[in-house]
């Protein structure tokens, strides 16, 4: 790619926010470039996030089933063995295939791809420190910052990605640890804790708050916690990690009750630090263009994703909102649409969350706690998978669908699911919320039998009448 070309749009960061923004901008007729320093496209999500974690979650689940459940299903297998290097190979293959796929999409859509670190040196000028050792300059009439996030570190505990790991190290452990201690019972802790527990590790999760699942509906968080405990995960809630030290091949973690009390020392072979993620702006040269960040380091933007320098916009994990790939993608499309002279729209009230454990947890809209706090009169309908015929035939009956609707208008306010395939099922709830559906709309919509989705319909019925099958 020629140096010093002027683009209509330059995107810094090739994650789900950045690469989607770049493709959309190009599709809208804008001359577009994307700068990515990692050496492969797809950002955190494809390289060290969503994709490798889902590969390990899926394969560790199958392994666990083969070892512990196949017999009851009438499948006799003998000598089920874990081949961890092979499982990692399958994960790497999924990652490489998908990241290469995005390079293909860039070519198809004529997005120029700069491999290197981008840094503002002027209001329209970015210097790229190329991975090949060469420097180049890229000019953009419009620029989109999509530099994402990185794991928050725990003060005083040095990450070596072997004994003390972030999610990145936990996706590539060379052997199953005897004892894995997870600091933080949020999404990463629960997903990766589940992976290693299924593969044989003794997993304990220390969580500062009184509930796991970082903000999910309280009733579901309690049920989910019971299900995970039955699987063997141990939780220490309301517990604060004070500090930790490496001692030979062990890590000693000192904790105390969140409200104060007796200290305790926990020992582990591997410690996973999963206490949240923080925005990445270091080395980006924001100071050279005077872009403001807030007290948590997030780039400040307005409702059109504009920073305080209006031709520079910002999307994804590096700015406000939930740190989810599909949220970043929606913002990428909307930002490109604004630049192309149109109007972009992201409905922040309908962004689904999914925890890809087994069973999965998925939700969209408001939690019961939020609805209660808003003062709206509401109704709750629930339907357990134990009463759903497909879940029964699958011998996979844990969980429920919980629907919350407005008691006066019947409009659906929130849907919370624990269950097999909840992550796929939530799409129907998202659509319902997006279209402002009532629970009766769902209850009177024909759902195929036997499917798990019938539980969704019956939860809708349960909000205003009674379900048929429970
Ligand atoms: P990122 O994906 O972080 O991409 C930013 C990119 O910018 C990076 O590749 C970085 O190298 C590059 N960059 C940064 N600075 C520069 C610079 N100066 N110059 C050039 N390039 C630069 N979300 C989900 O929705 N579903 C999931 O299942 C899910 N699972 C996850 C599992 C794990 C273990 C983790 C860690 C995260 C997971 N997430 C998941 C969150 C998801 O990965 C992020 O929300 C998403 O990647 C954010 O996209 P982004 O484009 O904003 O940033
Ligand atoms: P998180 O915000 O989900 O959870 C962090 C947890 O750590 C919280 O429950 C918090 O109370 C706890 N915590 C913080 N400090 C602590 C301390 N000192 N001691 C004990 N507990 C402490 O963050 P996590 O799990 O690191 O994930 C980061 C983000 O990545 C998520 O917010 C999510 O947006 C994204 N992600 C999404 C996934 C998905 O969509 N399936 C999967 C994995 C990550």
XYZ file of C-alpha atoms and ligand atoms in Angstrom:
567
model
C 0.000 0.000 0.000
C 1.372 3.409 -0.963
C 2.546 5.729 1.781
C 0.765 9.003 2.556
C -2.447 8.164 0.716
C -5.418 10.137 1.971
C -8.364 8.004 2.958
C -11.975 8.970 3.609
C -11.869 6.746 6.683
C -9.004 5.293 8.670
C -9.812 2.786 11.385
C -7.266 2.142 14.143
C -7.763 -1.394 15.489
C -8.919 -4.479 13.600
C -11.182 -6.091 16.211
C -14.927 -6.702 15.823
C -15.553 -2.963 16.158
C -12.775 -1.841 13.822
C -12.904 -4.445 11.082
C -16.692 -4.221 10.810
C -16.520 -0.402 10.675
C -13.879 -0.642 7.932
C -15.882 -3.093 5.824
C -19.085 -1.082 6.236
C -17.330 2.199 5.367
C -15.881 0.621 2.213
C -19.278 -0.803 1.295
C -20.708 2.701 1.604
C -18.221 3.905 -1.003
C -15.588 5.428 1.289
C -11.898 4.869 0.602
C -10.929 3.007 3.758
C -7.855 1.735 5.601
C -7.554 -0.287 8.801
C -4.448 -0.340 10.997
C -3.871 -3.360 13.237
C -0.747 -4.087 15.257
C -1.410 -7.691 16.287
C -0.388 -9.275 13.006
C -3.817 -10.794 12.523
C -7.288 -9.322 12.267
C -10.261 -9.954 14.555
C -8.942 -8.294 17.710
C -9.340 -9.721 21.170
C -12.488 -11.561 20.169
C -11.099 -13.745 17.407
C -7.539 -14.112 18.640
C -7.734 -14.428 22.422
C -11.394 -14.022 23.358
C -14.769 -15.165 22.057
C -13.566 -17.662 19.480
C -10.798 -19.639 21.243
C -12.843 -19.686 24.476
C -15.912 -21.068 22.684
C -13.804 -23.737 20.989
C -12.468 -24.885 24.371
C -15.919 -24.633 25.969
C -17.471 -26.794 23.284
C -14.761 -29.437 23.186
C -14.317 -29.638 26.952
C -18.092 -30.125 27.223
C -18.017 -32.992 24.738
C -15.064 -34.553 26.575
C -16.873 -34.252 29.894
C -20.008 -35.790 28.415
C -18.033 -38.652 26.873
C -16.373 -39.355 30.179
C -19.321 -38.939 32.522
C -22.604 -38.986 30.595
C -22.329 -41.153 27.506
C -22.959 -44.352 29.441
C -26.358 -43.173 30.656
C -27.214 -42.267 27.059
C -26.546 -45.797 25.895
C -23.177 -45.099 24.373
C -20.427 -47.300 25.708
C -16.989 -45.905 25.148
C -13.960 -47.110 26.942
C -10.806 -45.366 27.930
C -11.822 -41.777 27.189
C -8.617 -39.751 27.334
C -7.939 -36.061 27.124
C -5.524 -35.044 24.399
C -4.944 -31.446 25.418
C -2.479 -30.534 22.627
C -5.044 -31.746 20.075
C -7.821 -29.766 21.752
C -5.602 -26.679 21.596
C -4.861 -27.426 17.933
C -8.596 -27.468 17.156
C -8.927 -24.114 18.926
C -5.996 -22.630 16.981
C -7.458 -23.891 13.726
C -10.772 -22.162 14.409
C -8.919 -18.936 15.219
C -6.633 -18.980 12.179
C -9.436 -19.842 9.788
C -11.569 -16.965 10.989
C -8.827 -14.322 11.217
C -7.648 -15.196 7.696
C -11.286 -14.982 6.603
C -11.377 -11.328 7.616
C -8.285 -10.610 5.538
C -10.248 -12.088 2.650
C -13.206 -9.829 3.431
C -10.883 -6.803 3.456
C -9.623 -7.719 -0.015
C -13.138 -8.328 -1.300
C -14.329 -4.960 0.010
C -11.120 -3.111 -0.945
C -10.118 -2.111 2.574
C -6.364 -1.384 2.770
C -4.779 -3.218 5.690
C -1.768 -1.657 7.483
C 0.017 -4.097 9.783
C 1.506 -2.062 12.590
C 0.989 0.226 15.554
C -0.942 3.411 14.772
C -0.267 6.701 16.575
C -1.758 10.160 16.056
C 0.841 12.696 14.989
C -1.626 15.279 13.677
C -5.359 15.832 13.506
C -5.603 13.846 10.251
C -2.236 12.082 10.384
C -1.354 8.710 11.767
C 2.096 7.223 11.886
C 2.213 3.468 11.490
C 5.089 1.627 13.090
C 5.022 -1.363 10.761
C 5.489 -4.923 11.973
C 8.035 -5.224 9.144
C 10.150 -2.508 10.822
C 9.179 0.285 8.407
C 7.300 3.436 9.303
C 4.529 4.828 7.144
C 1.999 7.638 7.279
C -1.712 7.386 6.742
C -4.022 10.370 6.358
C -7.710 10.218 7.115
C -10.501 12.749 6.549
C -12.284 10.729 9.196
C -10.719 8.448 11.768
C -12.306 5.778 13.954
C -10.548 4.674 17.138
C -11.326 1.017 17.847
C -8.351 -0.006 19.948
C -10.310 -2.236 22.330
C -9.447 -3.392 25.820
C -6.987 -5.506 27.799
C -7.196 -7.418 31.091
C -7.114 -5.324 34.259
C -4.137 -6.411 36.306
C -4.206 -7.182 40.001
C -1.953 -4.847 41.934
C 1.245 -6.562 43.041
C 0.570 -9.830 41.216
C 2.743 -10.153 38.168
C 1.187 -12.011 35.252
C 3.528 -14.534 33.617
C 0.730 -16.270 31.632
C 1.880 -19.628 33.052
C 1.313 -19.645 36.835
C -0.502 -16.332 37.069
C -2.597 -15.951 33.963
C -5.110 -13.624 32.353
C -7.727 -15.064 30.019
C -5.024 -15.199 27.337
C -2.840 -17.618 29.317
C -5.876 -19.568 30.500
C -6.716 -20.310 26.854
C -3.357 -21.988 26.329
C -2.319 -23.823 29.509
C 0.039 -26.669 28.672
C -1.407 -29.018 31.260
C -4.510 -29.247 33.381
C -3.669 -27.621 36.732
C -4.500 -29.599 39.873
C -5.824 -26.446 41.519
C -7.003 -23.397 39.642
C -7.955 -20.324 41.611
C -9.983 -17.718 39.777
C -10.035 -14.124 41.005
C -13.352 -12.640 39.832
C -16.612 -14.517 39.267
C -17.574 -12.586 36.129
C -18.008 -13.977 32.650
C -14.377 -14.883 31.985
C -13.963 -16.561 35.378
C -17.075 -18.687 34.911
C -16.412 -19.670 31.292
C -12.731 -20.501 31.660
C -13.233 -21.889 35.167
C -15.762 -24.301 33.626
C -13.359 -25.334 30.867
C -10.605 -26.383 33.286
C -13.012 -27.903 35.790
C -14.397 -30.174 33.035
C -10.874 -31.140 32.045
C -10.100 -32.195 35.610
C -8.921 -29.188 37.619
C -10.166 -28.378 41.104
C -11.515 -24.851 40.519
C -12.301 -22.214 43.165
C -13.648 -18.794 42.302
C -13.153 -15.848 44.654
C -15.676 -13.072 44.065
C -15.839 -9.739 45.837
C -19.589 -9.292 45.384
C -22.360 -11.429 46.873
C -23.275 -12.959 43.494
C -21.552 -14.363 40.433
C -22.242 -13.346 36.848
C -21.382 -9.629 36.950
C -24.787 -8.003 36.890
C -27.141 -10.756 35.730
C -30.683 -11.086 37.129
C -30.364 -11.936 40.838
C -32.703 -14.933 40.821
C -30.896 -16.475 37.874
C -27.477 -15.760 39.376
C -28.474 -17.818 42.427
C -29.741 -20.726 40.326
C -26.726 -20.580 38.058
C -24.400 -20.645 41.023
C -26.120 -23.797 42.341
C -25.827 -25.498 38.947
C -22.122 -24.687 38.672
C -21.500 -25.870 42.229
C -23.159 -29.171 41.386
C -20.686 -29.459 38.523
C -17.852 -29.044 41.012
C -16.923 -25.347 40.921
C -16.393 -23.812 44.336
C -17.322 -20.222 45.113
C -16.084 -17.875 47.781
C -18.457 -14.934 47.525
C -18.220 -11.646 49.440
C -14.496 -12.253 49.569
C -11.715 -9.829 48.827
C -8.331 -10.847 47.493
C -5.719 -8.916 49.439
C -2.527 -10.007 47.758
C -0.794 -13.028 46.340
C 2.725 -14.359 46.031
C 4.387 -17.014 43.933
C 6.098 -19.681 46.044
C 8.012 -22.163 43.892
C 5.440 -23.928 41.761
C 2.481 -22.674 43.829
C 0.727 -19.346 44.205
C -0.489 -18.288 47.634
C -3.523 -16.015 47.564
C -4.529 -14.166 50.727
C -8.186 -13.307 51.095
C -10.538 -11.867 53.684
C -14.307 -11.361 53.901
C -15.321 -8.257 51.894
C -16.735 -6.648 55.057
C -13.552 -7.430 57.019
C -12.807 -10.420 59.241
C -10.393 -13.327 59.468
C -7.802 -13.605 56.761
C -7.283 -16.897 54.948
C -4.545 -18.198 52.629
C -5.480 -20.219 49.579
C -2.998 -22.220 47.551
C -3.211 -22.885 43.843
C -1.104 -24.169 40.966
C -2.500 -21.573 38.594
C -4.273 -18.295 39.340
C -6.555 -16.724 36.733
C -6.984 -12.984 37.152
C -10.363 -12.055 35.638
C -11.425 -8.875 37.384
C -12.530 -6.948 34.318
C -10.942 -5.255 31.338
C -9.684 -1.741 30.727
C -9.538 0.445 27.614
C -6.368 0.476 25.494
C -5.124 3.948 24.524
C -1.465 3.750 25.499
C 0.893 4.799 22.733
C -2.002 6.003 20.588
C -0.917 9.638 20.778
C -4.280 10.932 22.007
C -2.396 13.779 23.692
C -1.116 14.909 20.279
C -4.666 15.646 19.136
C -6.199 16.579 22.494
C -8.732 13.765 22.772
C -10.371 13.487 26.194
C -10.730 10.286 28.199
C -12.812 9.820 31.352
C -11.589 8.806 34.814
C -11.582 5.135 33.782
C -9.536 5.780 30.657
C -12.480 5.426 28.260
C -12.463 7.765 25.263
C -15.280 10.294 25.682
C -17.817 10.365 22.862
C -21.199 11.869 21.999
C -24.254 10.023 20.675
C -22.737 9.944 17.164
C -19.513 8.348 18.463
C -17.644 11.669 17.973
C -14.792 12.456 20.333
C -14.184 16.082 21.287
C -12.344 16.251 17.929
C -15.411 15.747 15.706
C -13.827 13.993 12.699
C -12.344 11.388 15.072
C -14.905 8.881 16.311
C -14.543 6.008 18.738
C -16.337 2.668 19.168
C -16.173 -0.648 21.021
C -14.443 -1.641 24.246
C -12.267 1.480 24.348
C -15.285 3.686 24.959
C -18.469 3.472 27.074
C -20.822 0.522 27.444
C -20.681 -3.233 27.775
C -17.540 -4.891 26.487
C -19.079 -7.256 23.980
C -18.115 -8.077 20.409
C -21.616 -7.645 18.976
C -21.971 -4.258 20.690
C -18.667 -3.157 19.118
C -19.866 -4.399 15.714
C -23.152 -2.506 15.914
C -21.257 0.652 16.805
C -18.818 0.056 13.928
C -21.668 -0.038 11.428
C -23.388 3.004 12.921
C -20.154 5.059 12.992
C -19.466 4.238 9.327
C -23.028 5.241 8.457
C -22.620 8.600 10.202
C -19.376 9.244 8.301
C -20.987 8.362 4.986
C -23.531 11.058 5.666
C -26.335 8.919 6.892
C -27.665 8.164 10.310
C -26.493 5.360 12.563
C -28.446 3.708 15.315
C -27.572 1.305 18.104
C -30.357 0.198 20.423
C -28.476 -0.217 23.692
C -31.621 -1.574 25.346
C -31.537 -4.755 23.270
C -27.943 -5.934 23.430
C -27.948 -9.555 24.533
C -25.469 -11.092 26.970
C -24.513 -14.747 26.880
C -22.368 -16.865 29.185
C -21.325 -19.929 27.189
C -21.132 -22.437 30.004
C -23.298 -25.544 30.085
C -26.113 -24.818 30.550
C -25.724 -21.434 28.913
C -27.048 -18.239 30.433
C -28.482 -15.528 28.206
C -30.384 -12.369 28.841
C -31.643 -9.214 27.217
C -33.459 -6.143 28.496
C -33.939 -5.347 32.155
C -33.265 -7.543 35.175
C -36.029 -7.902 37.752
C -33.985 -5.720 40.116
C -33.845 -2.954 37.497
C -37.571 -3.136 36.737
C -38.410 -3.059 40.442
C -36.152 -0.043 40.983
C -37.817 1.795 38.062
C -41.172 1.602 39.852
C -42.921 -0.008 36.846
C -45.624 -2.531 37.766
C -44.564 -5.818 36.258
C -45.397 -9.495 35.904
C -43.019 -12.423 35.792
C -43.592 -15.658 33.885
C -41.233 -18.589 34.243
C -41.053 -21.970 32.590
C -38.578 -24.702 33.590
C -36.776 -26.794 30.978
C -37.701 -29.837 33.072
C -41.198 -29.431 31.609
C -39.979 -28.961 28.022
C -40.176 -32.091 25.891
C -37.080 -31.408 23.788
C -34.963 -30.775 26.876
C -36.289 -34.092 28.235
C -35.422 -36.041 25.088
C -31.978 -34.463 25.192
C -31.581 -35.335 28.886
C -30.570 -31.733 29.351
C -33.202 -30.194 31.579
C -31.462 -27.759 33.868
C -32.597 -24.148 33.843
C -35.592 -22.031 32.987
C -36.912 -19.142 30.948
C -37.950 -16.069 32.910
C -39.883 -13.312 31.179
C -40.681 -9.952 32.730
C -43.480 -7.886 31.203
C -45.140 -4.556 31.957
C -48.278 -5.270 34.031
C -50.220 -2.494 32.306
C -49.136 -2.694 28.657
C -47.881 -6.316 28.569
C -44.744 -5.106 26.745
C -41.779 -7.413 27.342
C -39.180 -5.699 29.520
C -36.600 -8.426 29.997
C -35.885 -12.073 29.259
C -33.481 -14.231 31.263
C -32.654 -17.785 30.314
C -30.544 -20.516 31.843
C -30.623 -23.556 29.654
C -29.208 -25.606 26.839
C -28.775 -23.350 23.797
C -29.878 -20.233 25.705
C -27.413 -18.230 23.600
C -29.298 -19.128 20.425
C -32.730 -18.826 22.030
C -32.099 -15.275 23.214
C -32.223 -14.084 19.586
C -36.002 -14.421 19.694
C -36.156 -12.311 22.843
C -33.915 -9.668 21.260
C -36.227 -9.471 18.267
C -39.260 -9.270 20.545
C -37.708 -6.385 22.490
C -36.561 -4.630 19.315
C -40.093 -4.765 17.902
C -41.688 -3.789 21.203
C -43.592 -7.086 21.410
C -45.987 -7.960 24.200
C -45.772 -11.289 25.974
C -49.107 -12.185 24.365
C -47.539 -11.615 20.914
C -45.021 -14.332 21.759
C -47.543 -16.627 23.430
C -49.775 -16.523 20.327
C -46.897 -17.188 17.921
C -46.633 -20.801 16.803
C -43.379 -22.463 17.898
C -42.275 -25.801 16.410
C -42.608 -28.907 18.526
C -40.540 -30.346 20.070
C -38.087 -27.464 20.472
C -36.449 -25.686 23.368
C -38.000 -22.473 22.046
C -41.393 -23.704 23.252
C -40.154 -22.910 26.757
C -39.880 -19.291 25.644
C -43.475 -19.284 24.418
C -44.699 -20.903 27.623
C -42.825 -18.410 29.810
C -44.656 -15.701 27.835
C -47.995 -17.426 28.538
C -47.052 -17.628 32.197
C -46.735 -13.844 32.480
C -50.471 -13.260 32.005
C -52.203 -16.663 32.118
C -50.925 -20.115 32.811
C -48.521 -22.200 30.778
C -49.959 -25.420 29.338
C -47.216 -27.842 30.297
C -46.365 -26.799 33.844
P -10.645 -5.507 20.386
O -11.251 -6.767 19.951
O -9.876 -5.496 21.647
O -9.713 -5.041 19.175
C -8.882 -3.945 19.235
C -7.698 -4.179 18.338
O -6.985 -2.969 18.225
C -6.708 -5.194 18.872
O -6.528 -6.250 17.967
C -5.420 -4.403 19.088
O -4.257 -5.151 18.740
C -5.610 -3.251 18.150
N -4.899 -2.031 18.558
C -4.885 -1.432 19.782
N -4.149 -0.311 19.748
C -3.686 -0.206 18.487
C -2.867 0.755 17.827
N -2.403 1.831 18.459
N -2.576 0.551 16.525
C -3.042 -0.544 15.853
N -3.825 -1.465 16.433
C -4.142 -1.293 17.716
N -17.563 -10.831 23.647
C -18.687 -11.380 23.153
O -19.549 -10.649 22.654
N -18.893 -12.736 23.180
C -17.985 -13.573 23.724
O -18.202 -14.785 23.738
C -16.805 -13.031 24.270
N -15.879 -13.833 24.816
C -14.732 -13.288 25.311
C -13.798 -14.141 25.895
C -12.624 -13.632 26.397
C -11.624 -14.563 27.018
C -12.370 -12.234 26.308
C -11.091 -11.666 26.817
C -13.292 -11.378 25.740
C -14.485 -11.900 25.240
N -15.462 -11.081 24.682
C -16.623 -11.628 24.197
C -15.295 -9.619 24.588
C -14.861 -9.217 23.160
O -13.675 -9.892 22.851
C -14.673 -7.720 23.080
O -15.812 -7.058 23.546
C -14.402 -7.302 21.636
O -13.274 -7.942 21.137
C -14.252 -5.788 21.546
O -13.992 -5.421 20.238
P -13.169 -4.110 19.884
O -13.081 -4.089 18.395
O -13.736 -2.953 20.584
O -11.714 -4.333 20.508
P -16.404 -8.986 34.617
O -16.596 -7.544 34.789
O -17.406 -9.784 33.881
O -16.240 -9.669 36.046
C -15.230 -9.322 36.949
C -15.631 -9.808 38.317
O -14.517 -9.699 39.166
C -16.764 -9.008 38.933
O -17.782 -9.883 39.357
C -16.082 -8.274 40.083
O -16.944 -8.077 41.188
C -14.957 -9.223 40.423
N -13.809 -8.599 41.080
C -13.206 -7.429 40.751
N -12.160 -7.214 41.567
C -12.089 -8.259 42.420
C -11.235 -8.619 43.499
N -10.214 -7.847 43.855
N -11.464 -9.767 44.171
C -12.492 -10.568 43.814
N -13.338 -10.280 42.804
C -13.134 -9.145 42.111
O -14.951 -9.125 33.959
P -14.216 -10.353 33.275
O -14.823 -11.643 33.677
O -12.771 -10.122 33.498
O -14.545 -10.125 31.751
C -14.271 -8.884 31.112
C -15.263 -8.611 30.043
O -15.046 -9.440 28.918
C -16.698 -8.905 30.461
O -17.253 -7.810 31.131
C -17.372 -9.130 29.171
O -17.830 -7.910 28.668
C -16.273 -9.676 28.269
N -16.485 -11.115 28.069
C -17.634 -11.550 27.481
C -17.884 -12.883 27.318
C -19.169 -13.307 26.719
O -19.865 -12.475 26.182
N -19.529 -14.575 26.774
C -16.923 -13.895 27.704
C -15.764 -13.345 28.354
C -15.563 -12.009 28.481
